[in-house]
Amino acid sequence: MNLSDDVDTLKGVGPKTAEVLRKYGIRTVRDFFYNLPRGYENYETPTKITEMRPGKVVIKGKIDSLTSRRARRRILSVTEGVVRDNTGAVKVVWFNQSYRMKQFSPEKEYYFSGNYEFKNGRYSLISPSAAEVSEIDLNTGLNPIYVAHGKLKSHDFRRLMTCSKDKFALIPDLLPSVKPGTRKSTLFYAHFPSSLKSIKSARDYLAYEELFELILAARLNRLENEKLKAVEMPFKSTKIQEFVAKLPFKLTGAQRKAAWQIFQDMEKGRPMNRLLQGDVGSGKTMVAALAAYGAALNKRQVAILAPTAILATQHYENLAQILEPFNVRLALLTGATKKKPELKSKIQSGEIDLVIGTHALLTDDTEFEDLALVVIDEQHRFGVEQRQKLVLKSPEGLAPHLLSMTATPIPRSLQLTVFGDLDVSILDEMPRGRKPITTKILTEVETRENLYPHIRETLTHGQQVYWICKAIEDDPRTEATSVKSRTVKLQREFPQAKIEFLHGRMKPAEKDEIMEKFSKGEIDVLVSTTVVEVGVDVPNATLMIIENAESYGLAQLHQLRGRVGRGQVASYCYLITSGDTQPSRRLRELEKSSDGFYLAEVDLKLRGPGEIYGALQHGALDLRIASLSDTKLIARAQKDVLDFLQNPENMLKYEELMRGITKYQQLTTLN
Ligand code: ADP
Ligand code: MG
């Protein structure tokens, strides 16, 4: 057996099953063994049916009277049955799991684990997991639960694993740094747990393995980056100082430090690969302007890539104001740019020093004379391929210096692992004079009384309001008020105010027009979906209202909130929750803190790395378990990776490891 063999070489996996598995990314034998249970049921001590109490229960019995029907306008399927043991009987109900009809045979005994609760007028066992008694290891009573993949349900995975039980012994070691045989035994105990302790050590090992791979990938990326050549751009200190002295404001200490780090990087003959992190409003654009000026002084070209036309235009306008007096020739290139061929030929002949643009910059016919610095704003908005396209526009044999910017703070643990190949500068200081944003959680019913007066007051002072909604149109299936009906409601409430809406399904030109009007103050209240998340800087907007706040992630809420608080006036953010449940920890943290780095750490703890990384990067990182908040484990893996790299032969010897990490390498690499 070879781990890279096709999954259909496994016993019990026919062509149909293999097709489903492949569809869910399980292509090889390795993928199959690494498809870990999402959890375990403990069937050790089932409760007698007559002794059940409301809450989580495990019972053991036979099932009969299975029926299935459609309910609620046929959207929902309801499967019901009766489970009996020798003390009594209980009704069980599953929703949208009609495959349960075929799972059971009436003469066999099963364990059922689920919630015993009062629903539709009676107590029943709701959506329990079920496993055949004869298939459960009676010594442990522990039953792995797998995520269902299409037609393949948890019990199918258990059956397939059992078919391959004897194959585990053949799994080779992956890493040099652990006891030989650890990998096969851990994987075995993850699927066939012998005790809770064995599950824990299996997970510990696999988390370690994953961290090792991530860190190794990042290390190798860094080593490869160091081999590339880039143009050396000496730091022109006098000119830069003159420039800084003429700025309309004083740079923050953090901006100075970041710029200094960038200038030092650009002096080197290998490409800078730096991530500039800073909360919304911390002044990243100014740092990019300094870097761009530094390159222009060296007579080299700069490209700044922004995710939206609105943002690119705003950068262009801001930068033109600052840089044109210093003879930097700027251009804006977006989908809407007229006379593209003329502009492109100017870029190609070097008549433009700094071009700011959107995806339109990435096309093959945009060529540069001497591109030496690439700045990517909101880097997580771009896929690796898009970033690479721009990076490849440098002259033959040279890589550009790369500055990525993000307002999504990356927790330190992610920085050490996933982003370990980047140098990082942090803007942890806000420009002076910024007023903090006051954040308040409100329930929907409180809005009229508490929020409307505040809106009225804001409008009276000539300030502007953002109102964020979840949906574009009303949808009977959800209770969220849509952008459109919220606009109508607000117009009724505030007839004097100019209220308009914005959403992602509008044409780009329409969106730009609305945004333009809002930033000129021609719109008082902008009702919008999250498209304003990465948007314009409108210092006169001082009130942010986020409806259905509970449905957003912490990072996103923080980003949205950052659209206000950009001027000299105190700003407010209201988080409106629907329903009457207690506000979540997420919302309470947001109410308390405006520190993006702190919130990122909280988010990592609450949601796990997969979600966070997903928000950062379009490509799925697909971490199985890595506890990226486990700093001890990270430190151990870091040390072991360094040891591993000490011996160059290892890279040849540990072939599977090296092959496996290429996917991580591609995800984080920039060059
Ligand atoms: P970010 O991109 O980090 O969210 P911006 O670069 O858009 O932030 O800056 C936000 C605003 O702060 C802009 O209007 C910018 O001109 C202003 N700004 C930047 N640096 C300073 C500073 N040192 N002092 C005062 N205002 C600043
Ligand atoms: Mg910005």
PDB file of C-alpha atoms in Angstrom, residues 7 15 17 98 142 160 200 204 228 239 243 279 330 339 341 361 374 382 396-397 471 485 532 562 595 601 637 659:
ATOM      1  CA  VAL A   7      -8.706   6.017  -2.784  1.00  0.00           C
ATOM      2  CA  PRO A  15     -16.417   3.417  -8.167  1.00  0.00           C
ATOM      3  CA  THR A  17     -18.180   5.616  -3.345  1.00  0.00           C
ATOM      4  CA  SER A  98     -34.331  10.886   5.202  1.00  0.00           C
ATOM      5  CA  LEU A 142     -16.355   5.244  22.116  1.00  0.00           C
ATOM      6  CA  LEU A 160     -15.082   1.795   5.381  1.00  0.00           C
ATOM      7  CA  LYS A 200      -6.091  13.138  23.016  1.00  0.00           C
ATOM      8  CA  ASP A 204      -1.778  16.117  19.860  1.00  0.00           C
ATOM      9  CA  LEU A 228      15.616  35.745  -5.699  1.00  0.00           C
ATOM     10  CA  LYS A 239      14.752  63.867  -0.154  1.00  0.00           C
ATOM     11  CA  PHE A 243       8.973  65.096   1.803  1.00  0.00           C
ATOM     12  CA  ASP A 279      -6.125  48.642  12.120  1.00  0.00           C
ATOM     13  CA  LEU A 330       0.752  58.950 -11.230  1.00  0.00           C
ATOM     14  CA  LYS A 339      -8.044  55.429 -23.271  1.00  0.00           C
ATOM     15  CA  PRO A 341      -4.093  51.632 -24.640  1.00  0.00           C
ATOM     16  CA  LEU A 361      -3.697  46.060 -13.734  1.00  0.00           C
ATOM     17  CA  VAL A 374       4.437  46.225  -5.745  1.00  0.00           C
ATOM     18  CA  PHE A 382      -6.553  38.682  -3.736  1.00  0.00           C
ATOM     19  CA  GLU A 396      13.311  39.382 -16.545  1.00  0.00           C
ATOM     20  CA  GLY A 397      15.259  37.741 -13.746  1.00  0.00           C
ATOM     21  CA  ALA A 471     -29.766  40.802   2.789  1.00  0.00           C
ATOM     22  CA  SER A 485     -37.081  47.448   2.911  1.00  0.00           C
ATOM     23  CA  VAL A 532     -18.741  49.074   2.342  1.00  0.00           C
ATOM     24  CA  GLY A 562     -13.771  51.085  11.329  1.00  0.00           C
ATOM     25  CA  ASP A 595      -8.160  46.973  19.654  1.00  0.00           C
ATOM     26  CA  GLU A 601      -6.871  36.804  19.356  1.00  0.00           C
ATOM     27  CA  ALA A 637       7.560  22.479  16.014  1.00  0.00           C
ATOM     28  CA  ARG A 659       5.541  16.696  -1.421  1.00  0.00           C
TER      29      ARG A 659
END
